[in-house]
PDB file of C-alpha atoms in Angstrom:
ATOM      1  CA  MET W 980     105.344  73.304 125.000  1.00 57.00           C
ATOM      2  CA  LYS W 981     103.185  71.832 122.230  1.00 61.00           C
ATOM      3  CA  LEU W 982     104.172  70.917 118.697  1.00 62.00           C
ATOM      4  CA  ARG W 983     101.943  71.000 115.668  1.00 62.00           C
ATOM      5  CA  LYS W 984     102.760  70.090 112.110  1.00 60.00           C
ATOM      6  CA  VAL W 985     101.963  72.611 109.446  1.00 56.00           C
ATOM      7  CA  THR W 986     100.527  71.494 106.155  1.00 46.00           C
ATOM      8  CA  VAL W 987     103.688  71.282 104.127  1.00 41.00           C
ATOM      9  CA  ALA W 988     105.032  68.560 101.897  1.00 42.00           C
ATOM     10  CA  VAL W 989     108.176  68.310 103.958  1.00 40.00           C
ATOM     11  CA  ALA W 990     109.127  64.801 103.017  1.00 39.00           C
ATOM     12  CA  ALA W 991     108.559  65.509  99.371  1.00 40.00           C
ATOM     13  CA  ALA W 992     110.537  68.708  99.586  1.00 40.00           C
ATOM     14  CA  LEU W 993     113.566  66.922 100.999  1.00 39.00           C
ATOM     15  CA  VAL W 994     113.679  64.256  98.323  1.00 36.00           C
ATOM     16  CA  LEU W 995     112.808  66.495  95.389  1.00 38.00           C
ATOM     17  CA  SER W 996     115.772  67.061  93.157  1.00 36.00           C
ATOM     18  CA  VAL W 997     115.264  70.793  93.198  1.00 36.00           C
ATOM     19  CA  THR W 998     117.346  72.369  90.488  1.00 37.00           C
ATOM     20  CA  ALA W 999     117.893  75.401  92.666  1.00 37.00           C
ATOM     21  CA  ALA W1000     119.653  73.364  95.309  1.00 36.00           C
ATOM     22  CA  GLY W1001     122.464  72.729  92.881  1.00 37.00           C
ATOM     23  CA  CYS W1002     122.574  76.284  91.544  1.00 38.00           C
ATOM     24  CA  GLY W1003     123.991  78.139  94.479  1.00 36.00           C
ATOM     25  CA  SER W1004     126.599  77.683  97.113  1.00 35.00           C
ATOM     26  CA  GLY W1005     126.227  78.361 100.816  1.00 37.00           C
ATOM     27  CA  GLY W1006     125.839  81.936 101.917  1.00 41.00           C
ATOM     28  CA  GLY W1007     123.707  83.015  98.975  1.00 40.00           C
ATOM     29  CA  GLY W1008     126.026  82.218  96.094  1.00 36.00           C
ATOM     30  CA  GLY W1009     124.307  81.418  92.824  1.00 35.00           C
ATOM     31  CA  GLY W1010     124.876  79.893  89.433  1.00 32.00           C
ATOM     32  CA  GLY W1011     122.482  78.146  87.069  1.00 32.00           C
ATOM     33  CA  ALA W1012     119.920  79.294  84.540  1.00 33.00           C
ATOM     34  CA  THR W1013     118.062  81.809  86.675  1.00 44.00           C
ATOM     35  CA  THR W1014     121.147  83.769  87.701  1.00 52.00           C
ATOM     36  CA  GLY W1015     120.793  87.359  86.523  1.00 67.00           C
ATOM     37  CA  LYS W1016     117.025  87.281  86.813  1.00 92.00           C
ATOM     38  CA  LYS W1017     115.798  89.548  89.552  1.00 96.00           C
ATOM     39  CA  ILE W1018     114.023  88.199  92.635  1.00 98.00           C
ATOM     40  CA  THR W1019     112.123  90.502  94.995  1.00 98.00           C
ATOM     41  CA  VAL W1020     112.359  89.754  98.706  1.00 98.00           C
ATOM     42  CA  GLY W1021     110.454  91.443 101.518  1.00 98.00           C
ATOM     43  CA  ILE W1022     112.350  92.235 104.728  1.00 97.00           C
ATOM     44  CA  LYS W1023     112.155  94.684 107.603  1.00 94.00           C
ATOM     45  CA  PHE W1024     114.143  97.868 107.069  1.00 94.00           C
ATOM     46  CA  ASP W1025     114.144  99.040 110.689  1.00 89.00           C
ATOM     47  CA  GLN W1026     115.087  96.072 112.885  1.00 90.00           C
ATOM     48  CA  PRO W1027     118.820  95.885 113.697  1.00 91.00           C
ATOM     49  CA  GLY W1028     120.017  92.290 113.786  1.00 92.00           C
ATOM     50  CA  ILE W1029     116.915  91.143 111.889  1.00 95.00           C
ATOM     51  CA  GLY W1030     116.479  93.354 108.843  1.00 96.00           C
ATOM     52  CA  LEU W1031     117.985  96.810 108.585  1.00 95.00           C
ATOM     53  CA  LYS W1032     118.612  99.230 105.733  1.00 96.00           C
ATOM     54  CA  THR W1033     121.702 101.173 106.743  1.00 94.00           C
ATOM     55  CA  PRO W1034     122.252 104.863 105.909  1.00 95.00           C
ATOM     56  CA  ASP W1035     124.652 103.878 103.105  1.00 96.00           C
ATOM     57  CA  GLY W1036     121.994 101.717 101.454  1.00 96.00           C
ATOM     58  CA  LYS W1037     123.190  98.291 102.587  1.00 97.00           C
ATOM     59  CA  TYR W1038     121.003  95.570 104.089  1.00 98.00           C
ATOM     60  CA  THR W1039     122.017  93.651 107.208  1.00 97.00           C
ATOM     61  CA  GLY W1040     120.548  91.212 109.706  1.00 96.00           C
ATOM     62  CA  PHE W1041     119.673  87.572 110.296  1.00 97.00           C
ATOM     63  CA  ASP W1042     116.659  87.624 107.982  1.00 98.00           C
ATOM     64  CA  VAL W1043     118.775  89.269 105.275  1.00 98.00           C
ATOM     65  CA  ASP W1044     121.420  86.536 105.582  1.00 98.00           C
ATOM     66  CA  VAL W1045     118.780  83.796 105.523  1.00 98.00           C
ATOM     67  CA  ALA W1046     116.996  85.334 102.540  1.00 98.00           C
ATOM     68  CA  THR W1047     120.270  85.782 100.650  1.00 98.00           C
ATOM     69  CA  TYR W1048     121.150  82.126 101.260  1.00 98.00           C
ATOM     70  CA  VAL W1049     117.707  80.954 100.131  1.00 98.00           C
ATOM     71  CA  ALA W1050     117.849  83.132  97.021  1.00 98.00           C
ATOM     72  CA  GLY W1051     121.247  81.620  96.274  1.00 98.00           C
ATOM     73  CA  GLN W1052     119.782  78.127  96.450  1.00 97.00           C
ATOM     74  CA  LEU W1053     117.084  79.282  94.034  1.00 97.00           C
ATOM     75  CA  GLY W1054     119.790  80.332  91.588  1.00 96.00           C
ATOM     76  CA  HIS W1055     120.112  84.046  92.315  1.00 97.00           C
ATOM     77  CA  LYS W1056     123.298  85.905  93.164  1.00 96.00           C
ATOM     78  CA  PRO W1057     123.112  88.634  95.833  1.00 97.00           C
ATOM     79  CA  GLY W1058     123.090  91.242  93.083  1.00 96.00           C
ATOM     80  CA  ASP W1059     119.897  89.713  91.675  1.00 97.00           C
ATOM     81  CA  ILE W1060     117.945  90.484  94.847  1.00 98.00           C
ATOM     82  CA  VAL W1061     115.640  93.488  94.972  1.00 98.00           C
ATOM     83  CA  TRP W1062     114.941  94.234  98.646  1.00 98.00           C
ATOM     84  CA  LYS W1063     111.498  95.597  99.454  1.00 98.00           C
ATOM     85  CA  GLU W1064     110.317  96.860 102.803  1.00 95.00           C
ATOM     86  CA  ALA W1065     107.704  94.550 104.333  1.00 94.00           C
ATOM     87  CA  LYS W1066     106.064  96.321 107.238  1.00 90.00           C
ATOM     88  CA  SER W1067     104.115  94.044 109.561  1.00 88.00           C
ATOM     89  CA  ALA W1068     100.713  95.281 108.410  1.00 86.00           C
ATOM     90  CA  ASP W1069     101.594  94.963 104.710  1.00 93.00           C
ATOM     91  CA  ARG W1070     103.100  91.463 104.518  1.00 94.00           C
ATOM     92  CA  GLU W1071     100.032  89.464 103.442  1.00 95.00           C
ATOM     93  CA  THR W1072      99.044  92.128 100.891  1.00 96.00           C
ATOM     94  CA  LEU W1073     102.521  92.172  99.347  1.00 97.00           C
ATOM     95  CA  LEU W1074     102.388  88.415  98.830  1.00 98.00           C
ATOM     96  CA  GLN W1075      98.814  88.293  97.625  1.00 97.00           C
ATOM     97  CA  HIS W1076      99.449  91.029  95.058  1.00 97.00           C
ATOM     98  CA  GLY W1077     102.670  89.406  93.852  1.00 97.00           C
ATOM     99  CA  ASP W1078     104.774  92.424  94.823  1.00 98.00           C
ATOM    100  CA  VAL W1079     107.412  90.119  96.343  1.00 98.00           C
ATOM    101  CA  ASP W1080     108.520  86.555  95.666  1.00 98.00           C
ATOM    102  CA  PHE W1081     108.925  85.743  99.364  1.00 98.00           C
ATOM    103  CA  ILE W1082     109.098  87.500 102.712  1.00 98.00           C
ATOM    104  CA  ALA W1083     111.588  86.957 105.557  1.00 98.00           C
ATOM    105  CA  ALA W1084     110.683  89.650 108.076  1.00 95.00           C
ATOM    106  CA  SER W1085     110.362  88.348 111.658  1.00 93.00           C
ATOM    107  CA  TYR W1086     107.174  86.790 110.274  1.00 94.00           C
ATOM    108  CA  SER W1087     105.595  84.587 112.949  1.00 92.00           C
ATOM    109  CA  ILE W1088     103.567  81.675 111.616  1.00 94.00           C
ATOM    110  CA  THR W1089     100.006  81.822 112.953  1.00 90.00           C
ATOM    111  CA  PRO W1090      96.778  80.016 111.951  1.00 92.00           C
ATOM    112  CA  THR W1091      95.218  83.316 110.917  1.00 91.00           C
ATOM    113  CA  ARG W1092      98.087  84.172 108.586  1.00 94.00           C
ATOM    114  CA  GLU W1093      98.140  80.625 107.184  1.00 96.00           C
ATOM    115  CA  GLN W1094      94.652  81.243 105.836  1.00 96.00           C
ATOM    116  CA  LYS W1095      96.065  83.956 103.576  1.00 97.00           C
ATOM    117  CA  VAL W1096      99.598  82.884 102.714  1.00 98.00           C
ATOM    118  CA  ASP W1097     101.825  79.800 102.872  1.00 98.00           C
ATOM    119  CA  PHE W1098     104.938  79.508 105.019  1.00 98.00           C
ATOM    120  CA  ALA W1099     108.223  77.690 104.555  1.00 98.00           C
ATOM    121  CA  GLY W1100     110.031  76.886 107.771  1.00 97.00           C
ATOM    122  CA  PRO W1101     110.043  77.746 110.572  1.00 98.00           C
ATOM    123  CA  TYR W1102     113.685  78.839 110.454  1.00 98.00           C
ATOM    124  CA  LEU W1103     113.888  80.469 113.914  1.00 97.00           C
ATOM    125  CA  LEU W1104     112.080  79.958 117.199  1.00 96.00           C
ATOM    126  CA  ALA W1105     111.985  83.264 119.058  1.00 94.00           C
ATOM    127  CA  HIS W1106     110.282  84.167 122.332  1.00 94.00           C
ATOM    128  CA  GLN W1107     108.819  87.295 123.812  1.00 93.00           C
ATOM    129  CA  ASP W1108     111.287  88.529 126.393  1.00 94.00           C
ATOM    130  CA  VAL W1109     112.448  91.684 128.148  1.00 95.00           C
ATOM    131  CA  LEU W1110     115.608  93.724 127.807  1.00 95.00           C
ATOM    132  CA  ILE W1111     117.012  95.281 130.975  1.00 95.00           C
ATOM    133  CA  ARG W1112     120.166  97.145 131.935  1.00 96.00           C
ATOM    134  CA  ALA W1113     123.210  94.933 132.319  1.00 93.00           C
ATOM    135  CA  ASP W1114     123.711  95.983 135.947  1.00 94.00           C
ATOM    136  CA  ASP W1115     120.047  95.496 136.936  1.00 96.00           C
ATOM    137  CA  ASP W1116     119.688  92.704 139.524  1.00 95.00           C
ATOM    138  CA  THR W1117     116.106  93.548 140.542  1.00 97.00           C
ATOM    139  CA  ILE W1118     114.348  91.860 137.593  1.00 97.00           C
ATOM    140  CA  LYS W1119     115.089  88.148 137.819  1.00 95.00           C
ATOM    141  CA  THR W1120     111.653  86.668 137.116  1.00 96.00           C
ATOM    142  CA  PRO W1121     108.638  87.885 135.068  1.00 95.00           C
ATOM    143  CA  SER W1122     106.719  88.784 138.242  1.00 95.00           C
ATOM    144  CA  ASP W1123     109.507  91.208 139.157  1.00 97.00           C
ATOM    145  CA  LEU W1124     108.120  93.446 136.414  1.00 96.00           C
ATOM    146  CA  ASN W1125     105.298  94.433 138.745  1.00 96.00           C
ATOM    147  CA  ASN W1126     105.616  98.102 139.680  1.00 96.00           C
ATOM    148  CA  LYS W1127     108.388  98.518 137.087  1.00 96.00           C
ATOM    149  CA  LYS W1128     108.209 100.872 134.128  1.00 96.00           C
ATOM    150  CA  LEU W1129     107.748  98.619 131.098  1.00 95.00           C
ATOM    151  CA  CYS W1130     108.214  99.970 127.585  1.00 93.00           C
ATOM    152  CA  SER W1131     107.129  98.831 124.150  1.00 87.00           C
ATOM    153  CA  VAL W1132     106.035 100.515 120.939  1.00 82.00           C
ATOM    154  CA  THR W1133     102.588 102.019 120.610  1.00 77.00           C
ATOM    155  CA  GLY W1134     100.032  99.377 119.702  1.00 65.00           C
ATOM    156  CA  SER W1135     102.293  96.464 120.587  1.00 72.00           C
ATOM    157  CA  THR W1136     100.675  93.288 121.848  1.00 74.00           C
ATOM    158  CA  SER W1137     103.853  92.325 123.706  1.00 82.00           C
ATOM    159  CA  ALA W1138     103.517  94.867 126.485  1.00 79.00           C
ATOM    160  CA  GLN W1139      99.804  94.191 126.878  1.00 79.00           C
ATOM    161  CA  ASN W1140     100.574  90.482 127.174  1.00 83.00           C
ATOM    162  CA  VAL W1141     102.897  91.161 130.095  1.00 88.00           C
ATOM    163  CA  LYS W1142     100.489  93.565 131.781  1.00 85.00           C
ATOM    164  CA  THR W1143      97.389  91.347 131.469  1.00 87.00           C
ATOM    165  CA  LYS W1144      98.921  87.901 132.003  1.00 88.00           C
ATOM    166  CA  ILE W1145     102.211  88.197 133.845  1.00 90.00           C
ATOM    167  CA  ALA W1146     102.726  91.444 135.767  1.00 93.00           C
ATOM    168  CA  PRO W1147      99.406  93.335 136.055  1.00 94.00           C
ATOM    169  CA  ASN W1148     100.993  96.075 138.163  1.00 95.00           C
ATOM    170  CA  ALA W1149     103.645  96.916 135.603  1.00 94.00           C
ATOM    171  CA  GLN W1150     103.617 100.579 134.592  1.00 94.00           C
ATOM    172  CA  LEU W1151     103.210 100.427 130.833  1.00 90.00           C
ATOM    173  CA  GLN W1152     105.014 103.124 128.830  1.00 90.00           C
ATOM    174  CA  GLU W1153     104.302 103.175 125.089  1.00 88.00           C
ATOM    175  CA  TYR W1154     106.785 104.985 122.825  1.00 87.00           C
ATOM    176  CA  GLY W1155     106.779 105.563 119.089  1.00 82.00           C
ATOM    177  CA  GLY W1156     109.693 103.224 118.367  1.00 80.00           C
ATOM    178  CA  TYR W1157     112.069 100.731 119.948  1.00 84.00           C
ATOM    179  CA  SER W1158     114.965 103.194 119.696  1.00 84.00           C
ATOM    180  CA  GLU W1159     113.079 105.567 122.007  1.00 89.00           C
ATOM    181  CA  CYS W1160     112.540 102.728 124.482  1.00 92.00           C
ATOM    182  CA  LEU W1161     116.246 101.924 124.386  1.00 91.00           C
ATOM    183  CA  THR W1162     117.152 105.525 125.092  1.00 92.00           C
ATOM    184  CA  GLY W1163     114.739 105.524 128.027  1.00 95.00           C
ATOM    185  CA  LEU W1164     116.178 102.248 129.282  1.00 96.00           C
ATOM    186  CA  GLU W1165     119.722 103.560 129.023  1.00 95.00           C
ATOM    187  CA  ASN W1166     118.805 106.753 130.864  1.00 95.00           C
ATOM    188  CA  LYS W1167     116.878 104.859 133.566  1.00 96.00           C
ATOM    189  CA  VAL W1168     113.598 106.478 132.628  1.00 96.00           C
ATOM    190  CA  ILE W1169     112.181 102.983 132.104  1.00 96.00           C
ATOM    191  CA  ASP W1170     113.159  99.628 133.603  1.00 97.00           C
ATOM    192  CA  ALA W1171     112.494  97.112 130.837  1.00 96.00           C
ATOM    193  CA  LEU W1172     111.678  96.859 127.149  1.00 95.00           C
ATOM    194  CA  THR W1173     109.622  93.948 125.805  1.00 94.00           C
ATOM    195  CA  THR W1174     109.189  92.337 122.367  1.00 91.00           C
ATOM    196  CA  ASP W1175     110.633  89.239 120.620  1.00 92.00           C
ATOM    197  CA  ASP W1176     114.016  88.234 122.060  1.00 93.00           C
ATOM    198  CA  SER W1177     115.547  88.137 118.569  1.00 92.00           C
ATOM    199  CA  ILE W1178     114.572  91.770 117.973  1.00 91.00           C
ATOM    200  CA  LEU W1179     115.827  92.794 121.423  1.00 93.00           C
ATOM    201  CA  ALA W1180     119.121  90.997 120.829  1.00 90.00           C
ATOM    202  CA  GLY W1181     119.536  92.744 117.512  1.00 90.00           C
ATOM    203  CA  TYR W1182     119.134  96.178 119.070  1.00 88.00           C
ATOM    204  CA  ALA W1183     121.393  95.330 121.998  1.00 86.00           C
ATOM    205  CA  ALA W1184     124.082  94.098 119.593  1.00 86.00           C
ATOM    206  CA  GLN W1185     124.468  97.543 118.031  1.00 87.00           C
ATOM    207  CA  ASP W1186     127.885  99.069 118.663  1.00 86.00           C
ATOM    208  CA  GLN W1187     126.539 101.940 120.782  1.00 87.00           C
ATOM    209  CA  PHE W1188     124.687  99.522 123.087  1.00 89.00           C
ATOM    210  CA  LYS W1189     127.158  96.643 123.462  1.00 86.00           C
ATOM    211  CA  GLY W1190     127.580  95.705 127.123  1.00 89.00           C
ATOM    212  CA  LYS W1191     124.824  98.024 128.339  1.00 93.00           C
ATOM    213  CA  PHE W1192     121.841  95.651 128.239  1.00 93.00           C
ATOM    214  CA  LYS W1193     120.976  92.009 128.813  1.00 92.00           C
ATOM    215  CA  LEU W1194     118.018  89.743 128.018  1.00 92.00           C
ATOM    216  CA  GLY W1195     115.859  88.476 130.870  1.00 93.00           C
ATOM    217  CA  GLY W1196     115.584  85.032 129.288  1.00 91.00           C
ATOM    218  CA  PHE W1197     111.940  84.683 130.328  1.00 93.00           C
ATOM    219  CA  LYS W1198     110.474  83.056 127.161  1.00 91.00           C
ATOM    220  CA  LEU W1199     107.039  84.606 127.561  1.00 92.00           C
ATOM    221  CA  SER W1200     105.744  83.229 124.254  1.00 89.00           C
ATOM    222  CA  ASN W1201     106.813  81.150 121.266  1.00 91.00           C
ATOM    223  CA  GLU W1202     107.261  82.920 117.931  1.00 91.00           C
ATOM    224  CA  ASN W1203     107.946  80.612 114.975  1.00 95.00           C
ATOM    225  CA  TYR W1204     109.508  82.712 112.196  1.00 96.00           C
ATOM    226  CA  GLY W1205     108.634  81.474 108.731  1.00 98.00           C
ATOM    227  CA  ILE W1206     109.259  82.600 105.157  1.00 98.00           C
ATOM    228  CA  GLY W1207     106.010  83.741 103.609  1.00 98.00           C
ATOM    229  CA  VAL W1208     105.078  82.905 100.012  1.00 98.00           C
ATOM    230  CA  GLN W1209     101.936  83.235  97.936  1.00 98.00           C
ATOM    231  CA  LYS W1210      99.228  80.686  98.688  1.00 97.00           C
ATOM    232  CA  GLY W1211      99.877  77.556  96.629  1.00 97.00           C
ATOM    233  CA  SER W1212     103.339  78.670  95.473  1.00 97.00           C
ATOM    234  CA  ALA W1213     105.833  75.954  94.514  1.00 96.00           C
ATOM    235  CA  LEU W1214     108.508  78.092  96.168  1.00 97.00           C
ATOM    236  CA  LYS W1215     107.455  76.784  99.568  1.00 97.00           C
ATOM    237  CA  ASP W1216     108.938  73.321  99.026  1.00 97.00           C
ATOM    238  CA  GLN W1217     112.054  74.734  97.350  1.00 98.00           C
ATOM    239  CA  ILE W1218     112.649  77.139 100.224  1.00 98.00           C
ATOM    240  CA  ASN W1219     112.159  74.330 102.777  1.00 98.00           C
ATOM    241  CA  THR W1220     114.893  72.366 101.001  1.00 97.00           C
ATOM    242  CA  ALA W1221     117.167  75.432 101.065  1.00 98.00           C
ATOM    243  CA  LEU W1222     116.538  75.940 104.791  1.00 98.00           C
ATOM    244  CA  GLN W1223     117.410  72.327 105.528  1.00 97.00           C
ATOM    245  CA  LYS W1224     120.703  72.746 103.684  1.00 97.00           C
ATOM    246  CA  MET W1225     121.407  76.037 105.474  1.00 97.00           C
ATOM    247  CA  VAL W1226     121.132  74.281 108.841  1.00 96.00           C
ATOM    248  CA  ALA W1227     123.118  71.225 107.718  1.00 96.00           C
ATOM    249  CA  ASP W1228     126.124  73.145 106.364  1.00 97.00           C
ATOM    250  CA  GLY W1229     126.503  75.360 109.436  1.00 97.00           C
ATOM    251  CA  SER W1230     125.376  78.622 107.836  1.00 98.00           C
ATOM    252  CA  TRP W1231     122.401  78.952 110.209  1.00 97.00           C
ATOM    253  CA  ASP W1232     124.635  78.842 113.289  1.00 95.00           C
ATOM    254  CA  ALA W1233     127.012  81.366 111.734  1.00 96.00           C
ATOM    255  CA  TYR W1234     124.181  83.798 110.995  1.00 96.00           C
ATOM    256  CA  VAL W1235     122.862  83.551 114.569  1.00 93.00           C
ATOM    257  CA  LYS W1236     126.282  84.221 116.066  1.00 90.00           C
ATOM    258  CA  LYS W1237     126.986  87.086 113.660  1.00 90.00           C
ATOM    259  CA  ASN W1238     123.733  88.955 114.244  1.00 90.00           C
ATOM    260  CA  PHE W1239     122.768  88.124 117.832  1.00 86.00           C
ATOM    261  CA  GLY W1240     125.971  87.011 119.538  1.00 76.00           C
ATOM    262  CA  PRO W1241     127.044  90.380 121.014  1.00 68.00           C
ATOM    263  CA  ALA W1242     123.828  90.491 123.089  1.00 68.00           C
ATOM    264  CA  ASN W1243     124.520  87.087 124.665  1.00 67.00           C
ATOM    265  CA  TYR W1244     121.426  85.713 122.936  1.00 80.00           C
ATOM    266  CA  HIS W1245     120.766  82.123 123.988  1.00 82.00           C
ATOM    267  CA  ASN W1246     119.002  80.924 120.880  1.00 86.00           C
ATOM    268  CA  GLU W1247     116.969  77.774 120.514  1.00 91.00           C
ATOM    269  CA  PRO W1248     118.422  75.087 118.219  1.00 94.00           C
ATOM    270  CA  ALA W1249     117.371  75.350 114.588  1.00 94.00           C
ATOM    271  CA  PRO W1250     113.715  74.298 114.436  1.00 92.00           C
ATOM    272  CA  GLN W1251     112.481  71.304 112.516  1.00 93.00           C
ATOM    273  CA  ILE W1252     110.946  72.227 109.200  1.00 90.00           C
ATOM    274  CA  GLY W1253     107.167  71.973 109.314  1.00 90.00           C
ATOM    275  CA  VAL W1254     106.909  71.703 113.094  1.00 94.00           C
ATOM    276  CA  ILE W1255     105.380  74.631 114.981  1.00 94.00           C
ATOM    277  CA  VAL W1256     106.086  75.075 118.691  1.00 93.00           C
ATOM    278  CA  SER W1257     102.992  76.489 120.396  1.00 86.00           C
TER     279      SER W1257
END
């Protein structure tokens, strides 16, 4: 496992007397001059445990909790937040066009993306993994996926990564969405579902799936989730300060347990701001 430092003014961010840090309280509370002014935040709308818009119009998930906390430290109450869907293919465009103030949407920090936008964080280290049935004792190592029916969404790089690098004899099944894969897994039509472990844990933590699935714990890749901001934005340093406080006051641990705990998700410790695990 290799570490690289991203180009962020981490030390400066931690010693800056950011006004926003004094505006809010933990958990997204706000106060201060900017309270009442809207802030637009990009999240996923379709990832349970990460970012989900529920049928009654509410927003739930780890990224939602993190974003609410950060907005609070920037002086915005939860009611000030305008949530905007940030699909994977649209994230850089949303930031570049100024359609959102920041994005927290299972947004892995990569060199290619860093050419277009800036990242605060990382705030979560996830890994590509597989989800299998809770009573399945035949898949204990990544190589056990050979000759198994492996599912992911159409166009996903996760399944291809397993098939080309880890288990070339896996029988790849591509479905339109993760929910279809879960149904297939539950009905024993497929043997395993692969994507980021945080996303898998979020799905498995849903009430209808509790106790039915388990994570393989294989850590097939490192995914450093960051908060995306416009290139050159001063928000980066302010958000880094907020993330440090979130970890220090215990909110980060509480959000992990709340959103991923039911799936027995063995999360990595909170990552160090500005340090990318490759």
